[in-house]
Short mmCIF file of C-alpha atoms in Angstrom, two decimals:
data_model
loop_
_atom_site.label_atom_id
_atom_site.label_comp_id
_atom_site.label_asym_id
_atom_site.label_seq_id
_atom_site.Cartn_x
_atom_site.Cartn_y
_atom_site.Cartn_z
CA MET A 1 42.18 49.23 157.79
CA SER A 2 42.00 47.94 154.25
CA GLN A 3 44.02 44.86 153.34
CA ALA A 4 44.25 46.04 149.74
CA CYS A 5 46.99 48.32 148.45
CA GLY A 6 47.69 50.56 145.50
CA VAL A 7 50.83 49.89 143.47
CA ASP A 8 52.46 52.58 141.37
CA PHE A 9 55.07 50.65 139.36
CA GLY A 10 56.86 53.53 137.70
CA THR A 11 59.44 53.83 134.97
CA SER A 12 61.83 55.62 137.33
CA ASN A 13 60.35 55.21 140.84
CA SER A 14 57.72 53.02 142.48
CA THR A 15 55.47 53.48 145.51
CA VAL A 16 52.80 51.51 147.40
CA GLY A 17 49.77 53.25 148.92
CA TRP A 18 47.75 51.90 151.84
CA HIS A 19 44.81 53.77 153.32
CA ARG A 20 45.06 54.09 157.11
CA PRO A 21 43.07 56.87 158.80
CA GLY A 22 45.38 59.43 160.37
CA GLN A 23 48.56 57.90 158.96
CA SER A 24 50.75 58.35 155.92
CA ALA A 25 49.16 57.18 152.69
CA LEU A 26 52.46 55.68 151.51
CA LEU A 27 54.45 52.78 152.93
CA ALA A 28 58.19 53.00 153.56
CA LEU A 29 59.98 50.83 151.01
CA GLU A 30 63.68 51.56 151.46
CA GLU A 31 64.65 52.40 155.04
CA ASP A 32 62.45 55.43 155.83
CA LYS A 33 61.85 56.41 152.21
CA VAL A 34 58.47 55.84 150.53
CA THR A 35 59.89 55.62 147.01
CA LEU A 36 61.86 52.71 145.62
CA PRO A 37 63.77 53.57 142.43
CA SER A 38 62.74 51.04 139.76
CA VAL A 39 66.25 49.62 139.49
CA VAL A 40 67.70 46.12 139.84
CA PHE A 41 71.43 45.36 140.03
CA PHE A 42 72.75 41.83 139.65
CA ASN A 43 76.08 41.89 141.49
CA VAL A 44 78.31 39.24 139.90
CA GLU A 45 81.15 39.68 142.40
CA ASP A 46 79.02 39.05 145.50
CA ASP A 47 76.38 36.92 143.76
CA GLU A 48 73.49 39.01 145.08
CA VAL A 49 70.60 41.07 143.76
CA THR A 50 69.95 44.59 145.07
CA TYR A 51 67.11 47.03 144.41
CA GLY A 52 66.47 50.76 144.40
CA ARG A 53 69.07 53.12 145.83
CA ALA A 54 71.20 50.21 147.00
CA ALA A 55 71.32 48.92 143.41
CA LEU A 56 72.46 52.30 142.09
CA THR A 57 75.06 52.62 144.88
CA ASN A 58 76.55 49.21 144.09
CA TYR A 59 76.63 49.93 140.37
CA LEU A 60 78.28 53.33 140.80
CA ALA A 61 80.78 51.83 143.26
CA GLY A 62 82.14 49.80 140.36
CA TYR A 63 80.97 46.30 141.22
CA GLU A 64 80.84 44.02 138.21
CA GLY A 65 77.31 43.11 137.21
CA ARG A 66 74.20 44.04 135.25
CA LEU A 67 72.02 47.07 136.00
CA MET A 68 68.41 47.15 134.80
CA ARG A 69 66.28 50.30 134.83
CA SER A 70 63.18 51.65 133.03
CA MET A 71 61.78 48.12 132.96
CA LYS A 72 58.22 49.40 132.60
CA SER A 73 59.14 50.69 129.13
CA LEU A 74 59.28 47.09 127.91
CA LEU A 75 55.52 46.58 128.38
CA GLY A 76 53.65 46.39 125.09
CA THR A 77 56.83 46.07 123.01
CA SER A 78 58.32 43.06 121.25
CA LEU A 79 61.20 43.16 123.74
CA MET A 80 58.83 42.03 126.51
CA ASP A 81 59.05 38.40 125.37
CA GLY A 82 62.83 38.58 125.11
CA GLN A 83 65.52 38.00 127.67
CA THR A 84 68.83 39.31 128.90
CA GLU A 85 71.93 37.54 130.15
CA VAL A 86 72.75 37.68 133.85
CA GLN A 87 75.74 35.78 135.25
CA GLY A 88 75.87 33.61 132.14
CA LYS A 89 72.20 32.64 132.35
CA ALA A 90 69.20 33.79 130.33
CA LEU A 91 66.75 35.91 132.35
CA PRO A 92 63.36 36.49 130.66
CA PHE A 93 62.17 40.07 130.96
CA ARG A 94 58.80 38.85 132.28
CA GLN A 95 60.61 37.15 135.14
CA LEU A 96 62.66 40.29 135.77
CA LEU A 97 59.54 42.45 136.14
CA ALA A 98 57.83 39.84 138.35
CA GLN A 99 60.95 39.75 140.51
CA PHE A 100 60.91 43.53 140.98
CA ILE A 101 57.15 43.76 141.68
CA GLY A 102 57.47 40.81 144.06
CA GLU A 103 60.20 42.69 145.94
CA LEU A 104 57.99 45.79 146.01
CA LYS A 105 55.13 43.72 147.46
CA GLN A 106 57.32 42.11 150.13
CA ARG A 107 58.76 45.43 151.25
CA ALA A 108 55.27 46.95 151.49
CA GLU A 109 54.07 43.98 153.55
CA ARG A 110 57.01 44.28 155.96
CA SER A 111 56.31 47.99 156.35
CA ALA A 112 52.57 47.46 156.89
CA GLY A 113 52.89 44.39 159.08
CA THR A 114 50.29 42.58 156.99
CA SER A 115 50.02 40.69 153.72
CA PHE A 116 48.50 42.09 150.53
CA THR A 117 46.78 39.85 148.02
CA ARG A 118 44.58 42.50 146.38
CA ALA A 119 45.84 45.56 144.58
CA VAL A 120 44.92 48.41 142.26
CA LEU A 121 47.80 48.99 139.87
CA GLY A 122 48.35 52.30 138.17
CA ARG A 123 48.64 52.40 134.40
CA PRO A 124 49.30 55.23 131.92
CA VAL A 125 46.45 56.40 129.72
CA HIS A 126 48.41 54.84 126.85
CA PHE A 127 51.16 52.28 127.32
CA ILE A 128 51.61 52.43 123.55
CA ASP A 129 50.44 55.39 121.44
CA ASP A 130 47.90 54.79 118.65
CA ASP A 131 47.85 51.00 119.03
CA SER A 132 44.94 49.72 121.11
CA THR A 133 45.95 46.08 120.63
CA ALA A 134 49.48 46.66 121.94
CA ASP A 135 48.08 48.81 124.74
CA ARG A 136 45.73 46.04 125.86
CA LEU A 137 48.56 43.52 125.63
CA ALA A 138 50.69 45.72 127.90
CA GLN A 139 47.97 45.82 130.60
CA ASP A 140 47.32 42.08 130.31
CA THR A 141 51.05 41.40 130.60
CA LEU A 142 51.34 43.61 133.69
CA GLU A 143 48.38 41.81 135.26
CA GLN A 144 50.00 38.42 134.61
CA ILE A 145 53.25 39.66 136.11
CA ALA A 146 51.48 41.06 139.20
CA ARG A 147 49.73 37.73 139.71
CA ALA A 148 53.05 35.90 139.33
CA ALA A 149 54.42 38.20 142.04
CA GLY A 150 51.68 37.08 144.46
CA PHE A 151 48.63 39.32 143.95
CA THR A 152 45.50 37.20 143.47
CA GLU A 153 43.10 40.08 142.71
CA VAL A 154 44.29 42.85 140.40
CA GLN A 155 42.47 45.89 139.06
CA PHE A 156 43.75 48.96 137.21
CA GLN A 157 43.31 52.70 137.44
CA TYR A 158 44.64 55.44 135.18
CA GLU A 159 47.56 57.12 136.94
CA PRO A 160 46.28 60.71 136.52
CA ILE A 161 42.89 59.67 137.96
CA ALA A 162 44.70 58.21 140.98
CA ALA A 163 46.54 61.51 141.41
CA ALA A 164 43.17 63.29 141.19
CA PHE A 165 41.85 61.22 144.11
CA ASP A 166 44.89 62.24 146.16
CA TYR A 167 44.38 65.94 145.38
CA GLU A 168 40.64 65.66 146.09
CA SER A 169 41.37 64.55 149.66
CA ARG A 170 42.79 68.04 150.34
CA ILE A 171 40.29 70.46 148.77
CA SER A 172 37.28 72.18 150.37
CA LYS A 173 35.17 73.09 147.33
CA GLU A 174 34.39 71.83 143.84
CA GLU A 175 37.05 72.34 141.18
CA LEU A 176 37.51 71.39 137.54
CA VAL A 177 41.06 70.07 137.59
CA LEU A 178 43.52 69.22 134.85
CA ILE A 179 45.76 66.51 136.25
CA ALA A 180 49.19 66.65 134.59
CA ASP A 181 51.12 63.49 135.40
CA ILE A 182 54.58 63.63 133.82
CA GLY A 183 56.33 60.39 134.66
CA GLY A 184 59.48 58.67 133.56
CA GLY A 185 57.94 57.06 130.49
CA THR A 186 54.59 58.73 129.76
CA SER A 187 52.76 62.05 130.09
CA ASP A 188 49.13 61.59 131.06
CA PHE A 189 46.30 64.07 131.50
CA SER A 190 42.80 63.91 132.92
CA LEU A 191 40.06 66.51 133.28
CA VAL A 192 38.12 65.70 136.45
CA ARG A 193 35.44 67.39 138.55
CA LEU A 194 36.53 67.04 142.15
CA SER A 195 34.93 67.99 145.48
CA PRO A 196 34.64 66.65 149.05
CA GLU A 197 31.05 65.57 148.28
CA ARG A 198 31.97 63.72 145.08
CA ALA A 199 34.80 61.90 146.88
CA SER A 200 32.30 59.67 148.68
CA LYS A 201 30.87 58.29 145.40
CA PHE A 202 32.05 54.85 144.31
CA ASP A 203 31.27 55.39 140.63
CA ARG A 204 33.16 58.43 139.37
CA LYS A 205 32.84 57.96 135.62
CA ASP A 206 30.54 60.98 135.22
CA ASP A 207 33.14 63.19 136.92
CA ILE A 208 35.85 62.28 134.41
CA LEU A 209 35.45 64.61 131.45
CA GLY A 210 38.49 63.63 129.45
CA ASN A 211 41.67 61.58 129.34
CA GLY A 212 44.68 61.68 127.10
CA GLY A 213 48.32 60.76 127.07
CA VAL A 214 51.45 60.37 125.04
CA HIS A 215 54.39 57.98 125.38
CA ILE A 216 56.84 60.75 126.29
CA GLY A 217 58.36 61.19 129.74
CA GLY A 218 61.42 61.99 131.74
CA THR A 219 63.58 59.29 130.20
CA ASP A 220 62.88 60.85 126.79
CA PHE A 221 64.04 64.24 128.10
CA ASP A 222 67.21 62.53 129.36
CA LYS A 223 67.68 60.83 126.00
CA TYR A 224 67.49 63.95 123.86
CA LEU A 225 69.52 66.03 126.29
CA SER A 226 72.17 63.32 126.02
CA LEU A 227 72.03 63.05 122.22
CA THR A 228 72.23 66.82 121.78
CA HIS A 229 74.82 67.74 124.40
CA VAL A 230 76.58 64.61 125.76
CA MET A 231 77.00 62.14 122.91
CA PRO A 232 78.90 64.63 120.69
CA LEU A 233 81.61 64.44 123.37
CA LEU A 234 81.90 60.75 122.38
CA GLY A 235 81.93 61.31 118.63
CA LEU A 236 78.28 61.59 117.59
CA GLY A 237 78.05 63.78 114.50
CA GLY A 238 81.64 63.18 113.42
CA ARG A 239 82.68 62.07 109.92
CA LEU A 240 84.93 59.14 109.16
CA GLY A 241 87.84 59.07 106.70
CA SER A 242 85.46 57.48 104.20
CA GLN A 243 83.34 60.66 104.44
CA ILE A 244 80.37 58.95 106.03
CA ASP A 245 78.94 59.82 109.43
CA VAL A 246 79.93 57.88 112.52
CA PRO A 247 77.06 55.35 112.96
CA SER A 248 74.50 56.82 115.34
CA SER A 249 72.92 53.58 116.59
CA TYR A 250 75.50 53.12 119.36
CA TYR A 251 74.72 56.57 120.74
CA PHE A 252 70.95 56.10 120.56
CA ASN A 253 71.25 52.82 122.47
CA LEU A 254 73.48 54.44 125.10
CA ALA A 255 71.03 57.35 125.50
CA THR A 256 68.02 55.04 126.03
CA TRP A 257 67.81 53.38 129.44
CA HIS A 258 66.41 50.00 128.42
CA THR A 259 68.77 49.53 125.45
CA ILE A 260 72.09 50.45 127.07
CA ASN A 261 73.08 46.82 127.56
CA LEU A 262 72.83 46.22 123.79
CA VAL A 263 76.17 48.00 123.25
CA TYR A 264 78.06 45.56 125.48
CA THR A 265 78.07 42.61 123.07
CA GLN A 266 81.20 41.26 121.39
CA LYS A 267 79.65 42.03 117.99
CA VAL A 268 79.25 45.70 118.80
CA TRP A 269 82.78 45.86 120.26
CA ARG A 270 84.22 44.54 116.98
CA GLU A 271 82.16 47.07 115.02
CA LEU A 272 83.43 49.92 117.20
CA GLN A 273 87.03 48.85 116.60
CA GLU A 274 86.41 48.90 112.85
CA VAL A 275 84.90 52.38 113.03
CA TYR A 276 87.87 53.61 115.07
CA ARG A 277 90.31 52.43 112.39
CA ASP A 278 88.48 54.59 109.82
CA ILE A 279 88.96 57.82 111.80
CA ASN A 280 91.76 60.09 110.61
CA ASN A 281 90.77 63.28 112.44
CA ALA A 282 92.65 63.77 115.73
CA ASP A 283 89.77 65.44 117.58
CA LEU A 284 87.28 62.77 116.52
CA ARG A 285 89.75 60.04 117.52
CA LEU A 286 89.94 61.53 121.02
CA ARG A 287 86.17 61.71 121.30
CA PHE A 288 85.64 58.19 119.95
CA GLU A 289 88.25 56.84 122.38
CA ARG A 290 85.97 58.11 125.15
CA LEU A 291 83.20 55.97 123.67
CA LEU A 292 85.46 52.91 123.49
CA ASN A 293 86.53 53.35 127.09
CA LEU A 294 82.94 53.90 128.23
CA VAL A 295 81.79 50.67 126.56
CA GLU A 296 84.80 48.69 127.78
CA GLU A 297 84.17 49.85 131.36
CA ARG A 298 80.40 49.35 130.98
CA ASP A 299 79.72 52.86 132.22
CA GLY A 300 76.67 53.47 130.03
CA HIS A 301 74.24 53.63 132.94
CA TRP A 302 76.55 56.03 134.76
CA LEU A 303 76.41 58.36 131.75
CA ALA A 304 72.60 58.09 131.62
CA ILE A 305 72.47 58.96 135.32
CA LYS A 306 74.62 62.05 134.67
CA SER A 307 72.26 63.16 131.87
CA GLU A 308 69.32 62.76 134.24
CA GLU A 309 71.24 64.73 136.87
CA ALA A 310 71.76 67.58 134.39
CA LYS A 311 68.02 67.70 133.65
CA ILE A 312 67.14 67.77 137.35
CA LEU A 313 69.67 70.52 138.13
CA LEU A 314 68.24 72.66 135.32
CA SER A 315 64.80 72.46 136.92
CA ASP A 316 66.15 74.98 139.45
CA GLU A 317 69.30 76.46 137.90
CA GLN A 318 69.79 78.62 134.82
CA ASN A 319 73.29 77.27 134.09
CA ILE A 320 75.17 74.16 135.20
CA SER A 321 78.66 72.68 134.93
CA LEU A 322 78.61 68.90 135.37
CA SER A 323 81.74 66.81 135.80
CA LEU A 324 81.92 63.78 133.47
CA ASN A 325 85.11 62.39 134.95
CA ARG A 326 84.66 58.85 133.63
CA LEU A 327 84.89 60.02 130.01
CA ARG A 328 88.54 59.27 129.28
CA SER A 329 90.64 58.85 126.14
CA LYS A 330 94.08 57.33 125.56
CA GLN A 331 95.77 60.72 125.81
CA PRO A 332 95.77 62.51 129.19
CA THR A 333 93.34 65.41 128.96
CA GLN A 334 91.44 67.71 131.29
CA PRO A 335 88.41 66.06 132.94
CA CYS A 336 85.37 66.33 130.68
CA GLN A 337 82.78 68.94 131.69
CA LEU A 338 79.24 69.40 130.45
CA ILE A 339 78.40 73.10 130.31
CA LEU A 340 74.68 73.60 129.76
CA ASP A 341 72.08 76.30 130.23
CA GLN A 342 68.30 76.41 130.33
CA ASP A 343 68.05 77.41 126.67
CA GLY A 344 70.21 74.44 125.65
CA LEU A 345 67.98 72.01 127.53
CA GLN A 346 64.80 73.49 126.09
CA ALA A 347 66.16 73.39 122.54
CA SER A 348 67.01 69.69 122.87
CA ILE A 349 63.52 68.72 124.11
CA ALA A 350 61.36 71.32 122.31
CA HIS A 351 59.83 68.73 119.96
CA LEU A 352 58.80 66.66 122.99
CA THR A 353 57.26 69.50 124.98
CA THR A 354 55.39 70.69 121.87
CA ASN A 355 53.94 67.20 121.43
CA ILE A 356 52.90 67.10 125.08
CA GLY A 357 51.28 70.55 124.75
CA ASN A 358 49.32 69.36 121.73
CA THR A 359 48.09 66.39 123.78
CA VAL A 360 46.80 68.73 126.50
CA ALA A 361 44.99 70.89 123.93
CA GLU A 362 43.40 67.77 122.41
CA VAL A 363 42.14 66.62 125.83
CA LEU A 364 40.41 69.98 126.30
CA ARG A 365 39.00 69.95 122.77
CA THR A 366 37.55 66.43 122.94
CA ALA A 367 36.04 67.17 126.38
CA ASN A 368 34.50 70.39 124.95
CA ILE A 369 36.09 72.41 127.76
CA ARG A 370 37.39 75.93 127.21
CA PRO A 371 40.80 76.74 128.75
CA ASP A 372 39.21 79.44 130.96
CA GLN A 373 36.89 76.82 132.51
CA VAL A 374 39.79 74.92 134.10
CA ASP A 375 40.19 75.97 137.75
CA THR A 376 43.42 74.15 138.60
CA VAL A 377 46.35 72.37 137.03
CA PHE A 378 47.68 69.73 139.42
CA PHE A 379 51.24 68.68 138.59
CA THR A 380 52.53 65.30 139.65
CA GLY A 381 55.14 62.85 138.42
CA GLY A 382 58.87 63.22 138.87
CA SER A 383 59.41 64.88 135.48
CA SER A 384 56.79 67.61 135.94
CA GLY A 385 59.51 69.78 137.47
CA VAL A 386 61.03 70.47 134.03
CA ARG A 387 60.63 74.22 133.73
CA GLY A 388 59.94 74.52 130.02
CA LEU A 389 57.32 71.78 130.16
CA ARG A 390 55.41 73.51 132.96
CA GLN A 391 55.48 76.74 130.99
CA GLN A 392 54.15 74.93 127.90
CA ILE A 393 51.21 73.42 129.82
CA GLY A 394 50.58 76.61 131.80
CA SER A 395 50.32 78.67 128.60
CA ILE A 396 47.39 76.51 127.44
CA VAL A 397 45.33 77.21 130.59
CA PRO A 398 46.81 80.56 131.72
CA ALA A 399 44.04 81.45 134.19
CA ALA A 400 44.19 78.15 136.09
CA THR A 401 45.84 77.95 139.50
CA LYS A 402 49.03 75.88 139.35
CA VAL A 403 49.38 73.36 142.19
CA GLU A 404 52.30 71.00 142.76
CA GLY A 405 51.47 67.69 144.38
CA ASP A 406 53.85 65.12 145.78
CA LEU A 407 55.78 64.60 142.56
CA PHE A 408 56.66 61.01 143.42
CA GLY A 409 53.84 60.04 145.78
CA SER A 410 50.48 61.41 144.63
CA ILE A 411 49.70 58.49 142.33
CA GLY A 412 50.56 55.81 144.90
CA ALA A 413 48.53 57.62 147.56
CA GLY A 414 45.53 57.90 145.22
CA LEU A 415 45.79 54.24 144.23
CA GLY A 416 45.72 53.32 147.92
CA LEU A 417 42.48 55.30 148.36
CA ASP A 418 41.01 53.66 145.26
CA ALA A 419 41.97 50.19 146.51
CA THR A 420 40.06 50.83 149.73
CA ARG A 421 36.94 51.86 147.81
CA ARG A 422 37.08 48.94 145.38
CA PHE A 423 37.89 46.16 147.84
CA ARG A 424 36.07 47.35 150.94
#
């Protein structure tokens, strides 16, 4: 058995792959589950740090502390060299990411019963769109963080290529496959020739016909669903007595996972109080009071979780009614409900799915591949279940067979296979 592993550090969920003949390709990371949500909660009351589902449970139970999610989105941005405050102390974001990846490594080692010092890490086709310098910086930063977490040898593989290796392990004949990896932070695509015979080759560069990606993913769907349908319940779009719009920056920060904590500062609280005093419309006052209460109770991550829940429910349902019971104003009112249908979701994210569709078309064009030449579209990534997005991609290659992989595990499994090949 290989002593090297594959690490899929995801925006929303993370996995670790380890190639063992006849056994699962993924290691259990949280009890019997092979995924670990990419979440850290610093519990101030009990002075402890929890990860994954346990972190979300503690946060939603109302413990005082700081929740951090979508940490991967910091890579390649100016925020990466910043810090946040935890229990009155400054915590650099680099240290935060190293702490999470270190925890991921330790859990994988306990599950495997061996230590891992070598790893292939997954990376999106583009960490940062249209900026090769920032993109390279993001990979270099992730390598430094992985080494700080205890890996002494680190290599990288594109995430959709890793998913291709996982799919290839299950096919019986050659196929030209479009890998559609829709993750939490990015959408990545690869055109790859796959077959059982090609799988034994170490050098696969001639089999990769095209790559492309865009920095749009599930957290962006959550964000625009929230801005379109949730944030108006808190006053977004309202007009103040001075006939100017309610400032939108607070709502954009609350709708974006890695900026939620920015609304909890004393400066922002004073600004919100000033805005409230300039409201003379009774309905807007009620809605803005919900925002004030949400910020005071630090329930921003709860609201983001509810937006994500709405998106997930609409992957299967045509209509949903979602209770938003923590949205409260000074006056007793009926519990807030989010009523949403499939058309409402698609309208809020149409500009994103169109952009993703254009990226797919560009991958085909630059690879000089006609849509009718694609045999299979292989969907992976937790956000590939969004119905309108699948329809958008499917319409570009209508004759291709649509196959759903392990939405959360294909990349980690493929990285584990790749690690065995590279470090054998």
